[in-house]
Amino acid sequence: QVQLVESGGGLVKPGGSLRLSCAASGFTFSDYYMAWIRQVPGKGLEWISYMSSSGSTISYADSVKGRFTISRDNAKNTLYLQMNSLRADDAAMYYCAREAPGYGSGYYDYWGQGVLVTVSS
Amino acid sequence: EIVMTQSPATLSVSPGEVATLSCRASQTVSVNLAWYQQKPGQAPSLLVYGASSRATGVPARFSASGSGTEFTLTISRLQSEDVAIYYCQQYNDWPIVTFGPGTKVDLK
């Protein structure tokens, strides 16, 4: 069965860095577009980044552009999110999500359980 | 950016009754609209895509409709397991996608 398991979250000081990982299993990872979506506890969902199956196409939300970097290792079936210059408003639950099959499908058929990022001094 | 709004913010429904949730887009998204269910302490899960197509395994009591800027999710015969927050999401602007603020459904 499809599984997405995030890791790498934790407490970081403002201005610090974290690298999130999302280990995928149960499907051919290299065939799928993937995304990172975050949710401030008790609040709504915010799409922050997407990467095509080959890694050739990337997009970021304005709120993280220039600070966050998405990447993937198809040999390791893993998606990453490098987060630099973290701010208090980056504190959230971070989910990796699989985009449904088909170019530009745009919706997410599987989500990980999430990893919590706390930004505080 | 396409802004999504949802109403009401909270909906209290008696078990067995109908829940009707609304989602509106600030500009047309055609039928590029998905609905997700998020139960307490869990990740969101896909309910509907293409504005009206149920995802695999979603019970038939969930139905959805709409196109353009106005969309509806209907839960007929509400059950206790349906208590959750429901989010709509447009993907007409792919890869930039946006979510609505959610509607919380609880039991009356």
XYZ file of C-alpha atoms in Angstrom, chain A:
121
model
C 0.000 0.000 0.000
C 1.066 3.582 -0.579
C 2.963 5.083 2.321
C 4.540 8.486 2.795
C 6.543 8.969 5.974
C 7.956 12.377 6.865
C 10.856 12.977 9.227
C 13.303 15.677 10.206
C 11.045 18.080 12.026
C 11.712 19.625 15.398
C 12.515 22.810 17.245
C 14.732 25.366 15.531
C 15.662 28.965 16.331
C 14.603 31.807 14.052
C 17.101 32.072 11.223
C 17.983 28.402 11.514
C 17.672 25.539 9.064
C 15.995 22.138 8.877
C 15.812 19.433 6.267
C 12.625 17.438 6.001
C 12.489 14.034 4.341
C 9.559 12.068 2.986
C 10.159 8.360 2.408
C 7.802 6.854 -0.134
C 6.839 3.218 -0.577
C 4.161 1.096 -2.213
C 4.301 2.820 -5.593
C 6.773 3.770 -8.320
C 8.005 7.019 -6.800
C 9.771 8.165 -9.959
C 6.458 8.241 -11.851
C 4.779 10.806 -9.625
C 4.822 14.531 -9.033
C 5.168 15.347 -5.343
C 4.419 18.340 -3.165
C 4.923 19.821 0.275
C 1.907 21.348 2.003
C 1.880 22.882 5.460
C -0.710 23.580 8.109
C -0.405 25.836 11.095
C -2.057 23.929 13.973
C -5.735 24.785 14.046
C -5.530 26.597 10.709
C -5.910 25.833 7.029
C -3.702 24.224 4.398
C -1.022 26.042 2.420
C 0.683 24.571 -0.629
C 4.354 25.506 -0.535
C 6.223 23.556 -3.210
C 5.963 20.989 -5.958
C 8.413 18.937 -7.984
C 7.846 16.976 -11.161
C 8.574 13.267 -11.346
C 11.994 13.752 -12.926
C 12.836 16.774 -10.810
C 13.071 19.008 -13.848
C 10.188 21.283 -12.899
C 9.815 22.997 -9.547
C 7.513 25.636 -8.188
C 7.321 27.474 -4.856
C 4.823 29.593 -3.032
C 5.900 33.201 -2.656
C 5.981 32.765 1.118
C 8.952 30.378 0.914
C 10.617 31.286 -2.384
C 14.327 31.893 -1.945
C 14.401 30.209 1.474
C 13.143 26.672 0.862
C 14.453 24.140 -1.647
C 12.606 21.028 -2.748
C 14.501 18.049 -4.124
C 14.096 14.331 -4.632
C 16.193 11.213 -4.947
C 14.288 8.745 -7.097
C 16.836 6.023 -6.365
C 16.052 6.367 -2.659
C 12.319 6.998 -3.131
C 12.639 10.130 -1.029
C 11.437 13.715 -1.286
C 13.207 16.487 0.602
C 12.560 20.025 1.746
C 15.542 22.119 2.781
C 14.299 25.013 4.884
C 16.663 27.931 5.523
C 16.210 31.305 7.222
C 13.296 29.946 9.182
C 10.838 32.422 10.679
C 8.217 32.138 13.373
C 5.475 32.017 10.748
C 7.044 28.901 9.217
C 6.039 26.919 12.298
C 3.539 24.329 11.127
C 2.831 20.702 10.408
C 4.479 19.848 7.110
C 2.921 17.201 4.899
C 4.322 15.588 1.809
C 1.675 14.592 -0.674
C 1.537 12.594 -3.882
C -0.096 14.264 -6.817
C -2.668 12.033 -8.490
C -1.591 10.331 -11.731
C -1.605 12.348 -14.926
C 0.260 15.447 -15.973
C -0.955 18.441 -14.028
C -3.636 16.522 -12.176
C -3.206 19.051 -9.380
C -4.858 17.213 -6.529
C -3.350 14.916 -3.930
C -4.399 11.308 -3.552
C -2.033 10.331 -0.722
C -0.636 12.321 2.178
C 1.958 11.552 4.804
C 1.122 11.794 8.501
C 3.011 15.067 8.778
C 6.031 16.332 10.668
C 5.944 19.238 13.080
C 8.294 22.189 12.734
C 8.534 24.628 15.634
C 10.427 27.894 15.254
C 11.199 29.574 18.542
C 14.094 31.129 20.398
